[in-house]
PDB file of C-alpha atoms in Angstrom:
ATOM      1  CA  SER A   1     -47.935  36.759  -0.208  1.00  0.00           C
ATOM      2  CA  ALA A   2     -44.426  38.125   0.067  1.00  0.00           C
ATOM      3  CA  LEU A   3     -41.776  36.780  -2.239  1.00  0.00           C
ATOM      4  CA  PRO A   4     -39.479  34.151  -0.737  1.00  0.00           C
ATOM      5  CA  PHE A   5     -36.084  35.517   0.297  1.00  0.00           C
ATOM      6  CA  ARG A   6     -32.798  33.837   0.837  1.00  0.00           C
ATOM      7  CA  ASN A   7     -31.325  36.902   2.504  1.00  0.00           C
ATOM      8  CA  LEU A   8     -33.578  39.563   4.026  1.00  0.00           C
ATOM      9  CA  GLN A   9     -32.435  43.156   3.973  1.00  0.00           C
ATOM     10  CA  PRO A  10     -34.220  46.494   4.470  1.00  0.00           C
ATOM     11  CA  PHE A  11     -35.615  47.964   1.263  1.00  0.00           C
ATOM     12  CA  SER A  12     -33.937  51.287   0.551  1.00  0.00           C
ATOM     13  CA  GLY A  13     -35.320  51.691  -2.918  1.00  0.00           C
ATOM     14  CA  THR A  14     -32.516  49.606  -4.380  1.00  0.00           C
ATOM     15  CA  SER A  15     -32.399  46.368  -2.365  1.00  0.00           C
ATOM     16  CA  VAL A  16     -32.455  43.049  -4.127  1.00  0.00           C
ATOM     17  CA  MET A  17     -33.622  39.562  -3.192  1.00  0.00           C
ATOM     18  CA  ALA A  18     -31.497  36.486  -3.416  1.00  0.00           C
ATOM     19  CA  GLN A  19     -32.568  33.229  -4.977  1.00  0.00           C
ATOM     20  CA  ASN A  20     -35.464  31.388  -3.420  1.00  0.00           C
ATOM     21  CA  SER A  21     -34.028  27.894  -2.985  1.00  0.00           C
ATOM     22  CA  LEU A  22     -33.916  27.285   0.764  1.00  0.00           C
ATOM     23  CA  PRO A  23     -33.377  23.984   2.512  1.00  0.00           C
ATOM     24  CA  SER A  24     -35.435  23.238   5.609  1.00  0.00           C
ATOM     25  CA  ALA A  25     -32.226  23.322   7.633  1.00  0.00           C
ATOM     26  CA  PRO A  26     -28.752  24.332   6.463  1.00  0.00           C
ATOM     27  CA  ALA A  27     -26.001  21.749   6.445  1.00  0.00           C
ATOM     28  CA  PRO A  28     -22.713  22.818   8.053  1.00  0.00           C
ATOM     29  CA  CYS A  29     -20.652  24.856   5.591  1.00  0.00           C
ATOM     30  CA  SER A  30     -23.443  24.790   3.012  1.00  0.00           C
ATOM     31  CA  GLY A  31     -23.095  28.507   2.488  1.00  0.00           C
ATOM     32  CA  ARG A  32     -26.740  28.978   3.464  1.00  0.00           C
ATOM     33  CA  GLY A  33     -26.542  29.889   7.118  1.00  0.00           C
ATOM     34  CA  MET A  34     -27.570  33.529   6.866  1.00  0.00           C
ATOM     35  CA  ARG A  35     -30.267  32.858   4.314  1.00  0.00           C
ATOM     36  CA  ALA A  36     -31.700  29.888   6.131  1.00  0.00           C
ATOM     37  CA  ALA A  37     -31.873  31.828   9.395  1.00  0.00           C
ATOM     38  CA  LEU A  38     -34.987  33.625   8.172  1.00  0.00           C
ATOM     39  CA  LEU A  39     -36.738  30.390   7.322  1.00  0.00           C
ATOM     40  CA  LEU A  40     -35.733  28.739  10.568  1.00  0.00           C
ATOM     41  CA  ALA A  41     -37.002  31.725  12.538  1.00  0.00           C
ATOM     42  CA  GLY A  42     -40.439  30.846  11.218  1.00  0.00           C
ATOM     43  CA  LEU A  43     -40.178  27.459  12.888  1.00  0.00           C
ATOM     44  CA  PHE A  44     -40.518  29.089  16.314  1.00  0.00           C
ATOM     45  CA  ALA A  45     -42.731  26.380  17.742  1.00  0.00           C
ATOM     46  CA  VAL A  46     -40.122  23.766  16.937  1.00  0.00           C
ATOM     47  CA  ALA A  47     -37.199  25.896  18.043  1.00  0.00           C
ATOM     48  CA  THR A  48     -38.696  26.476  21.475  1.00  0.00           C
ATOM     49  CA  LEU A  49     -38.550  22.733  22.116  1.00  0.00           C
ATOM     50  CA  LEU A  50     -34.768  22.892  22.198  1.00  0.00           C
ATOM     51  CA  SER A  51     -33.238  23.468  25.597  1.00  0.00           C
ATOM     52  CA  THR A  52     -30.935  26.425  26.151  1.00  0.00           C
ATOM     53  CA  ALA A  53     -28.097  24.018  26.822  1.00  0.00           C
ATOM     54  CA  ALA A  54     -28.679  22.231  23.549  1.00  0.00           C
ATOM     55  CA  GLN A  55     -28.776  25.521  21.655  1.00  0.00           C
ATOM     56  CA  ASN A  56     -25.526  26.666  23.271  1.00  0.00           C
ATOM     57  CA  ALA A  57     -23.848  23.357  22.475  1.00  0.00           C
ATOM     58  CA  ARG A  58     -24.880  23.557  18.845  1.00  0.00           C
ATOM     59  CA  ALA A  59     -23.699  27.155  18.567  1.00  0.00           C
ATOM     60  CA  ALA A  60     -20.345  26.285  20.112  1.00  0.00           C
ATOM     61  CA  SER A  61     -19.833  23.374  17.720  1.00  0.00           C
ATOM     62  CA  ALA A  62     -20.877  25.268  14.593  1.00  0.00           C
ATOM     63  CA  PRO A  63     -17.972  25.963  12.229  1.00  0.00           C
ATOM     64  CA  THR A  64     -16.981  29.577  11.675  1.00  0.00           C
ATOM     65  CA  PRO A  65     -17.447  31.156   8.240  1.00  0.00           C
ATOM     66  CA  ALA A  66     -13.676  31.186   7.766  1.00  0.00           C
ATOM     67  CA  ALA A  67     -13.480  27.469   8.559  1.00  0.00           C
ATOM     68  CA  CYS A  68     -16.357  26.733   6.201  1.00  0.00           C
ATOM     69  CA  ILE A  69     -14.724  28.687   3.405  1.00  0.00           C
ATOM     70  CA  ALA A  70     -11.446  26.847   3.941  1.00  0.00           C
ATOM     71  CA  ASP A  71     -13.246  23.493   3.844  1.00  0.00           C
ATOM     72  CA  LEU A  72     -15.169  24.397   0.704  1.00  0.00           C
ATOM     73  CA  GLU A  73     -12.043  25.699  -1.012  1.00  0.00           C
ATOM     74  CA  ARG A  74     -10.388  22.342  -0.315  1.00  0.00           C
ATOM     75  CA  ASN A  75     -13.475  20.545  -1.615  1.00  0.00           C
ATOM     76  CA  VAL A  76     -13.458  22.321  -4.969  1.00  0.00           C
ATOM     77  CA  LEU A  77      -9.771  21.525  -5.374  1.00  0.00           C
ATOM     78  CA  HIS A  78     -10.487  17.838  -4.825  1.00  0.00           C
ATOM     79  CA  THR A  79     -13.736  17.719  -6.832  1.00  0.00           C
ATOM     80  CA  PRO A  80     -13.498  20.576  -9.352  1.00  0.00           C
ATOM     81  CA  GLY A  81     -16.275  19.065 -11.458  1.00  0.00           C
ATOM     82  CA  ASP A  82     -18.894  19.256  -8.703  1.00  0.00           C
ATOM     83  CA  ALA A  83     -21.183  22.226  -9.399  1.00  0.00           C
ATOM     84  CA  SER A  84     -22.832  21.958  -5.986  1.00  0.00           C
ATOM     85  CA  GLN A  85     -19.491  22.505  -4.232  1.00  0.00           C
ATOM     86  CA  TRP A  86     -18.781  25.611  -6.285  1.00  0.00           C
ATOM     87  CA  THR A  87     -22.289  26.877  -5.547  1.00  0.00           C
ATOM     88  CA  ALA A  88     -21.836  26.295  -1.808  1.00  0.00           C
ATOM     89  CA  LEU A  89     -18.528  28.159  -1.908  1.00  0.00           C
ATOM     90  CA  GLY A  90     -20.171  31.011  -3.803  1.00  0.00           C
ATOM     91  CA  ASN A  91     -22.947  31.092  -1.215  1.00  0.00           C
ATOM     92  CA  MET A  92     -20.408  31.405   1.600  1.00  0.00           C
ATOM     93  CA  TYR A  93     -18.595  34.224  -0.166  1.00  0.00           C
ATOM     94  CA  PHE A  94     -22.017  35.836  -0.738  1.00  0.00           C
ATOM     95  CA  ASP A  95     -22.830  35.582   2.970  1.00  0.00           C
ATOM     96  CA  VAL A  96     -19.559  37.100   4.186  1.00  0.00           C
ATOM     97  CA  GLY A  97     -19.581  39.953   1.678  1.00  0.00           C
ATOM     98  CA  MET A  98     -16.883  38.849  -0.760  1.00  0.00           C
ATOM     99  CA  PRO A  99     -18.634  39.507  -4.085  1.00  0.00           C
ATOM    100  CA  ASN A 100     -15.671  39.109  -6.427  1.00  0.00           C
ATOM    101  CA  ARG A 101     -14.867  35.670  -5.044  1.00  0.00           C
ATOM    102  CA  ALA A 102     -18.559  34.772  -5.141  1.00  0.00           C
ATOM    103  CA  ILE A 103     -18.650  35.741  -8.819  1.00  0.00           C
ATOM    104  CA  THR A 104     -15.713  33.441  -9.543  1.00  0.00           C
ATOM    105  CA  ALA A 105     -17.323  30.511  -7.704  1.00  0.00           C
ATOM    106  CA  TYR A 106     -20.779  31.022  -9.213  1.00  0.00           C
ATOM    107  CA  THR A 107     -19.279  31.372 -12.696  1.00  0.00           C
ATOM    108  CA  ARG A 108     -17.484  28.045 -12.268  1.00  0.00           C
ATOM    109  CA  ALA A 109     -20.707  26.428 -11.011  1.00  0.00           C
ATOM    110  CA  LEU A 110     -22.560  27.701 -14.068  1.00  0.00           C
ATOM    111  CA  GLN A 111     -19.893  26.358 -16.414  1.00  0.00           C
ATOM    112  CA  LEU A 112     -20.729  22.945 -14.998  1.00  0.00           C
ATOM    113  CA  ARG A 113     -24.484  23.483 -14.625  1.00  0.00           C
ATOM    114  CA  PRO A 114     -25.458  26.361 -16.928  1.00  0.00           C
ATOM    115  CA  ASP A 115     -29.216  26.113 -16.480  1.00  0.00           C
ATOM    116  CA  ASP A 116     -29.387  26.912 -12.743  1.00  0.00           C
ATOM    117  CA  ALA A 117     -31.654  29.953 -12.464  1.00  0.00           C
ATOM    118  CA  ASN A 118     -31.015  30.287  -8.729  1.00  0.00           C
ATOM    119  CA  VAL A 119     -27.251  30.522  -9.136  1.00  0.00           C
ATOM    120  CA  LEU A 120     -27.742  32.998 -11.978  1.00  0.00           C
ATOM    121  CA  THR A 121     -29.872  35.143  -9.684  1.00  0.00           C
ATOM    122  CA  ASP A 122     -27.218  35.206  -6.975  1.00  0.00           C
ATOM    123  CA  LEU A 123     -24.531  35.854  -9.577  1.00  0.00           C
ATOM    124  CA  GLY A 124     -26.566  38.843 -10.750  1.00  0.00           C
ATOM    125  CA  ILE A 125     -26.702  40.192  -7.204  1.00  0.00           C
ATOM    126  CA  MET A 126     -22.934  39.905  -6.886  1.00  0.00           C
ATOM    127  CA  PHE A 127     -22.466  41.677 -10.218  1.00  0.00           C
ATOM    128  CA  ARG A 128     -24.639  44.469  -8.863  1.00  0.00           C
ATOM    129  CA  GLU A 129     -22.596  44.612  -5.661  1.00  0.00           C
ATOM    130  CA  THR A 130     -19.532  45.312  -7.807  1.00  0.00           C
ATOM    131  CA  ALA A 131     -21.360  47.870 -10.001  1.00  0.00           C
ATOM    132  CA  ARG A 132     -21.296  45.543 -13.019  1.00  0.00           C
ATOM    133  CA  TYR A 133     -24.866  46.433 -13.842  1.00  0.00           C
ATOM    134  CA  ARG A 134     -25.040  45.220 -17.451  1.00  0.00           C
ATOM    135  CA  GLU A 135     -23.715  41.826 -16.426  1.00  0.00           C
ATOM    136  CA  ALA A 136     -26.264  41.750 -13.602  1.00  0.00           C
ATOM    137  CA  VAL A 137     -29.036  42.392 -16.115  1.00  0.00           C
ATOM    138  CA  GLU A 138     -27.743  39.579 -18.333  1.00  0.00           C
ATOM    139  CA  ALA A 139     -27.684  37.151 -15.402  1.00  0.00           C
ATOM    140  CA  PHE A 140     -31.204  38.051 -14.250  1.00  0.00           C
ATOM    141  CA  GLU A 141     -32.572  37.938 -17.795  1.00  0.00           C
ATOM    142  CA  LYS A 142     -31.086  34.490 -18.365  1.00  0.00           C
ATOM    143  CA  ALA A 143     -32.544  33.284 -15.050  1.00  0.00           C
ATOM    144  CA  VAL A 144     -35.987  34.477 -16.125  1.00  0.00           C
ATOM    145  CA  ARG A 145     -35.629  32.857 -19.550  1.00  0.00           C
ATOM    146  CA  LEU A 146     -34.769  29.570 -17.864  1.00  0.00           C
ATOM    147  CA  ASN A 147     -37.542  29.927 -15.295  1.00  0.00           C
ATOM    148  CA  PRO A 148     -40.259  32.427 -16.257  1.00  0.00           C
ATOM    149  CA  MET A 149     -41.763  31.965 -12.784  1.00  0.00           C
ATOM    150  CA  HIS A 150     -38.578  33.080 -10.965  1.00  0.00           C
ATOM    151  CA  GLN A 151     -40.003  36.064  -9.112  1.00  0.00           C
ATOM    152  CA  ASN A 152     -36.819  37.130  -7.326  1.00  0.00           C
ATOM    153  CA  ALA A 153     -34.852  37.291 -10.559  1.00  0.00           C
ATOM    154  CA  MET A 154     -37.637  39.365 -12.086  1.00  0.00           C
ATOM    155  CA  PHE A 155     -37.768  41.722  -9.111  1.00  0.00           C
ATOM    156  CA  ASN A 156     -33.991  42.158  -9.122  1.00  0.00           C
ATOM    157  CA  LEU A 157     -33.944  42.802 -12.849  1.00  0.00           C
ATOM    158  CA  GLY A 158     -36.397  45.636 -12.328  1.00  0.00           C
ATOM    159  CA  VAL A 159     -34.248  47.086  -9.513  1.00  0.00           C
ATOM    160  CA  VAL A 160     -31.112  47.214 -11.650  1.00  0.00           C
ATOM    161  CA  LEU A 161     -32.916  48.563 -14.701  1.00  0.00           C
ATOM    162  CA  TYR A 162     -34.833  51.240 -12.805  1.00  0.00           C
ATOM    163  CA  PHE A 163     -32.430  52.385 -10.096  1.00  0.00           C
ATOM    164  CA  ASP A 164     -28.964  51.546 -11.384  1.00  0.00           C
ATOM    165  CA  LEU A 165     -29.263  52.053 -15.131  1.00  0.00           C
ATOM    166  CA  GLY A 166     -32.012  54.670 -15.095  1.00  0.00           C
ATOM    167  CA  GLN A 167     -34.098  52.661 -17.571  1.00  0.00           C
ATOM    168  CA  HIS A 168     -37.340  53.513 -15.838  1.00  0.00           C
ATOM    169  CA  GLU A 169     -39.788  52.293 -18.446  1.00  0.00           C
ATOM    170  CA  GLU A 170     -37.984  48.967 -18.817  1.00  0.00           C
ATOM    171  CA  GLY A 171     -37.890  48.527 -15.053  1.00  0.00           C
ATOM    172  CA  ARG A 172     -41.608  49.204 -14.735  1.00  0.00           C
ATOM    173  CA  LEU A 173     -42.364  46.735 -17.533  1.00  0.00           C
ATOM    174  CA  VAL A 174     -40.490  43.987 -15.689  1.00  0.00           C
ATOM    175  CA  TRP A 175     -42.247  44.749 -12.391  1.00  0.00           C
ATOM    176  CA  ASN A 176     -45.653  44.839 -14.083  1.00  0.00           C
ATOM    177  CA  ARG A 177     -44.900  41.441 -15.565  1.00  0.00           C
ATOM    178  CA  LEU A 178     -44.082  40.228 -12.052  1.00  0.00           C
ATOM    179  CA  LEU A 179     -47.357  41.658 -10.737  1.00  0.00           C
ATOM    180  CA  ARG A 180     -49.300  39.793 -13.414  1.00  0.00           C
ATOM    181  CA  LEU A 181     -47.602  36.646 -12.162  1.00  0.00           C
ATOM    182  CA  ASN A 182     -48.101  37.498  -8.491  1.00  0.00           C
ATOM    183  CA  PRO A 183     -50.380  40.488  -7.741  1.00  0.00           C
ATOM    184  CA  GLN A 184     -49.427  40.244  -4.045  1.00  0.00           C
ATOM    185  CA  ALA A 185     -45.675  40.539  -4.676  1.00  0.00           C
ATOM    186  CA  ARG A 186     -43.818  42.478  -1.998  1.00  0.00           C
ATOM    187  CA  THR A 187     -40.431  44.125  -1.634  1.00  0.00           C
ATOM    188  CA  PRO A 188     -37.879  42.865   0.924  1.00  0.00           C
ATOM    189  CA  ASP A 189     -39.263  45.211   3.600  1.00  0.00           C
ATOM    190  CA  GLY A 190     -42.809  43.938   3.061  1.00  0.00           C
ATOM    191  CA  GLN A 191     -44.067  46.853   0.970  1.00  0.00           C
ATOM    192  CA  SER A 192     -46.477  46.012  -1.812  1.00  0.00           C
ATOM    193  CA  LEU A 193     -44.698  46.112  -5.157  1.00  0.00           C
ATOM    194  CA  ALA A 194     -47.834  47.637  -6.654  1.00  0.00           C
ATOM    195  CA  ALA A 195     -47.684  50.433  -4.069  1.00  0.00           C
ATOM    196  CA  LEU A 196     -43.998  50.991  -4.832  1.00  0.00           C
ATOM    197  CA  LEU A 197     -44.786  51.348  -8.512  1.00  0.00           C
ATOM    198  CA  ASN A 198     -47.432  53.945  -7.707  1.00  0.00           C
ATOM    199  CA  THR A 199     -44.892  56.022  -5.771  1.00  0.00           C
ATOM    200  CA  LEU A 200     -42.535  55.941  -8.751  1.00  0.00           C
ATOM    201  CA  GLU A 201     -45.032  57.353 -11.193  1.00  0.00           C
TER     202      GLU A 201
END
């Protein structure tokens, strides 16, 4: 089966997958709206039970990303020791394409909760977005050490090693380890990871 995604994007040879912790429905300003949309799309049978009017009302009442960010920034000022608030703020920055701010928020979350493999995975993606490839590798490697079953961190580690750092053998080793864990692993566009490896030979 395909790996779980938090944020789906076309695979261009260098796409990465965000952490795989998805709630069944995102809370307002949780910083998970974009990532949860994919999961919620799979609940088509349930979604069709909602009337068009109800859907429109919910959309109209939903806070904007800017409003969510403002709320979360206030929250972390009032409760600076709450790792979940820093993570939610990082997730919002992630969603709106503000990687440097996401890095700051995720780093603060990890100071408070250093063993969160999911946050480390998203931090690694933001490091990659800012071309901080070695730091991305460190984040992904730590996530895998904390959770050897974390498939997205493993996949992303292989992407950075192979495509960004040109460490082809190391990248293949990571992906082969992932395939031993999940022989059906797929890339974000649904391609078999095993097939991708064959094309890279």
